[in-house]
Amino acid sequence: REYSNRGNTYVALGDYQKALADLQRAVRMKGDDARVLASYGYALLQTGDFSGSIAVYDQAIQRDPGRSENFQNRGTARYSSGDLAGATNDYSRAIELDPSNADAYFNRGLVRIGQGRLADAIADFQTTLSLKPRHAMACSNLGVAYSRSGQMDLAMQSYDRALGINPDFLDVYLNRGIDYYTLKQYDQALQDLEQAIELNPAIGASFYFRGLTLLGLGREGACKDFQQALRLGFNMAAEQVSQHCK
């Protein structure tokens, strides 16, 4: 039990490598304990061993099929490994076991965006927010889902709500800036994209769309932005560099 307790302490501290060492020992000593297996599976998930995490959660769920959290975390491991259908099934089972599991709704919403099931994603994010009204990431991704479904007014409302919770939310400034650019509202787009760059100057997409926005405004500087986007690995900028950097 000492290894299990210490491993769980390391998990709580976010030191997953040390947690793995202790939880591996705990599993060898008490491999039929569903809680020990769940902790080990979570540490594997956090260190990027998704297949290992899935295998361990399979064992934990076999021993204790009634814990919502185990299905949620196995769903995340499946989602991270590209198994969207399996992730959806796990998140749905987590919700069946605990309808108040806001994170399961949120994660299923992310999967559904990836599947193109935008109406379902919107419903999941709305449920997340009914359970956790200050879930900034749910607001942000609700905005993305509304945007992709063409409901731009609702998208902007969701982005605004996210920024009301977290005024330094990089993803919101980037996504809202892109949406403003798409709507040809270039002044608003420029303001959001410059804020995104200020928050993190290592995101190529921010420079790429600022370059496009500068072109839309008829201003100079687009070439430099496209070049910087390309340097940061945003390969879509290559065509713009060839066109505008002569």
Coordinates of C-alpha atoms in Angstrom, one line a residue, residues 129-246:
L129 CA -21.6 24.8 -19.3
S130 CA -24.9 24.0 -17.5
L131 CA -22.8 21.9 -15.1
K132 CA -19.7 24.2 -15.0
P133 CA -20.7 27.7 -16.1
R134 CA -17.1 29.0 -15.9
H135 CA -15.6 26.3 -18.1
A136 CA -13.7 28.6 -20.5
M137 CA -12.6 25.8 -22.8
A138 CA -16.2 24.7 -23.3
C139 CA -17.1 28.3 -24.2
S140 CA -14.2 28.4 -26.6
N141 CA -15.0 25.1 -28.3
L142 CA -18.7 25.9 -28.4
G143 CA -17.6 29.0 -30.4
V144 CA -15.6 26.8 -32.8
A145 CA -18.6 24.4 -33.3
Y146 CA -21.0 27.4 -33.9
S147 CA -18.5 28.9 -36.4
R148 CA -18.1 25.6 -38.3
S149 CA -21.9 25.3 -38.5
G150 CA -22.2 28.8 -39.8
Q151 CA -23.8 30.4 -36.7
M152 CA -21.4 33.2 -36.5
D153 CA -23.3 35.5 -34.1
L154 CA -23.5 32.6 -31.5
A155 CA -19.8 31.8 -32.1
M156 CA -18.9 35.4 -31.2
Q157 CA -21.0 35.3 -28.1
S158 CA -19.3 32.1 -27.0
Y159 CA -15.8 33.6 -27.6
D160 CA -16.8 36.7 -25.6
R161 CA -18.0 34.5 -22.8
A162 CA -14.7 32.6 -22.8
L163 CA -12.7 35.8 -22.6
G164 CA -14.8 37.0 -19.8
I165 CA -13.6 33.9 -17.9
N166 CA -10.0 34.0 -19.1
P167 CA -8.9 37.3 -20.7
D168 CA -5.6 35.7 -21.9
F169 CA -7.1 32.8 -23.7
L170 CA -4.9 32.5 -26.8
D171 CA -7.1 30.0 -28.7
V172 CA -10.0 32.3 -28.5
Y173 CA -8.1 35.3 -29.9
L174 CA -6.8 33.2 -32.7
N175 CA -10.1 31.5 -33.6
R176 CA -12.1 34.7 -33.3
G177 CA -9.5 36.5 -35.4
I178 CA -9.8 33.9 -38.1
D179 CA -13.6 34.2 -38.0
Y180 CA -13.4 38.0 -38.3
Y181 CA -11.0 37.6 -41.2
T182 CA -13.5 35.2 -42.9
L183 CA -16.2 37.8 -42.4
K184 CA -14.0 40.4 -43.9
Q185 CA -14.1 42.4 -40.6
Y186 CA -10.4 43.1 -41.0
D187 CA -9.9 45.7 -38.2
Q188 CA -11.3 43.3 -35.6
A189 CA -9.4 40.4 -37.1
L190 CA -6.1 42.4 -36.9
Q191 CA -6.7 43.3 -33.2
D192 CA -7.4 39.7 -32.2
L193 CA -4.5 38.2 -34.2
E194 CA -2.0 40.7 -32.8
Q195 CA -3.2 39.8 -29.3
A196 CA -2.7 36.1 -30.1
I197 CA 0.9 36.9 -31.3
E198 CA 1.6 38.9 -28.1
L199 CA 0.4 36.0 -26.0
N200 CA 2.5 33.4 -27.9
P201 CA 4.7 34.5 -30.8
A202 CA 5.5 30.8 -31.7
I203 CA 2.2 30.0 -33.4
G204 CA 2.5 30.1 -37.1
A205 CA -1.2 30.3 -37.8
S206 CA -1.4 33.7 -36.0
F207 CA 1.2 35.2 -38.4
Y208 CA -0.4 33.6 -41.4
F209 CA -3.8 35.0 -40.8
R210 CA -2.4 38.3 -39.8
G211 CA -0.7 38.4 -43.1
L212 CA -3.9 37.7 -44.9
T213 CA -5.6 40.3 -42.9
L214 CA -3.0 42.9 -43.8
L215 CA -3.6 42.1 -47.4
G216 CA -7.3 42.6 -46.9
L217 CA -6.6 46.0 -45.3
G218 CA -4.2 46.9 -48.1
R219 CA -1.3 47.4 -45.6
E220 CA 2.3 46.4 -45.8
G221 CA 3.9 43.7 -43.7
A222 CA 2.1 40.6 -45.1
C223 CA 5.2 39.2 -46.6
K224 CA 7.1 39.2 -43.3
D225 CA 4.2 37.5 -41.6
F226 CA 4.0 34.8 -44.2
Q227 CA 7.7 34.2 -43.9
Q228 CA 7.5 34.0 -40.2
A229 CA 4.6 31.6 -40.4
L230 CA 6.6 29.4 -42.7
R231 CA 9.6 29.5 -40.3
L232 CA 7.3 28.3 -37.5
G233 CA 6.2 25.3 -39.5
F234 CA 2.9 26.6 -40.9
N235 CA 3.4 25.2 -44.4
M236 CA 0.2 26.7 -45.8
A237 CA 2.2 29.9 -45.9
A238 CA 4.5 28.7 -48.6
E239 CA 2.1 29.6 -51.4
Q240 CA 1.6 33.1 -50.0
V241 CA 5.4 33.6 -49.6
S242 CA 5.8 32.7 -53.3
Q243 CA 3.1 35.2 -54.3
H244 CA 3.9 38.1 -52.0
C245 CA 7.6 38.0 -51.2
K246 CA 9.2 38.8 -54.6

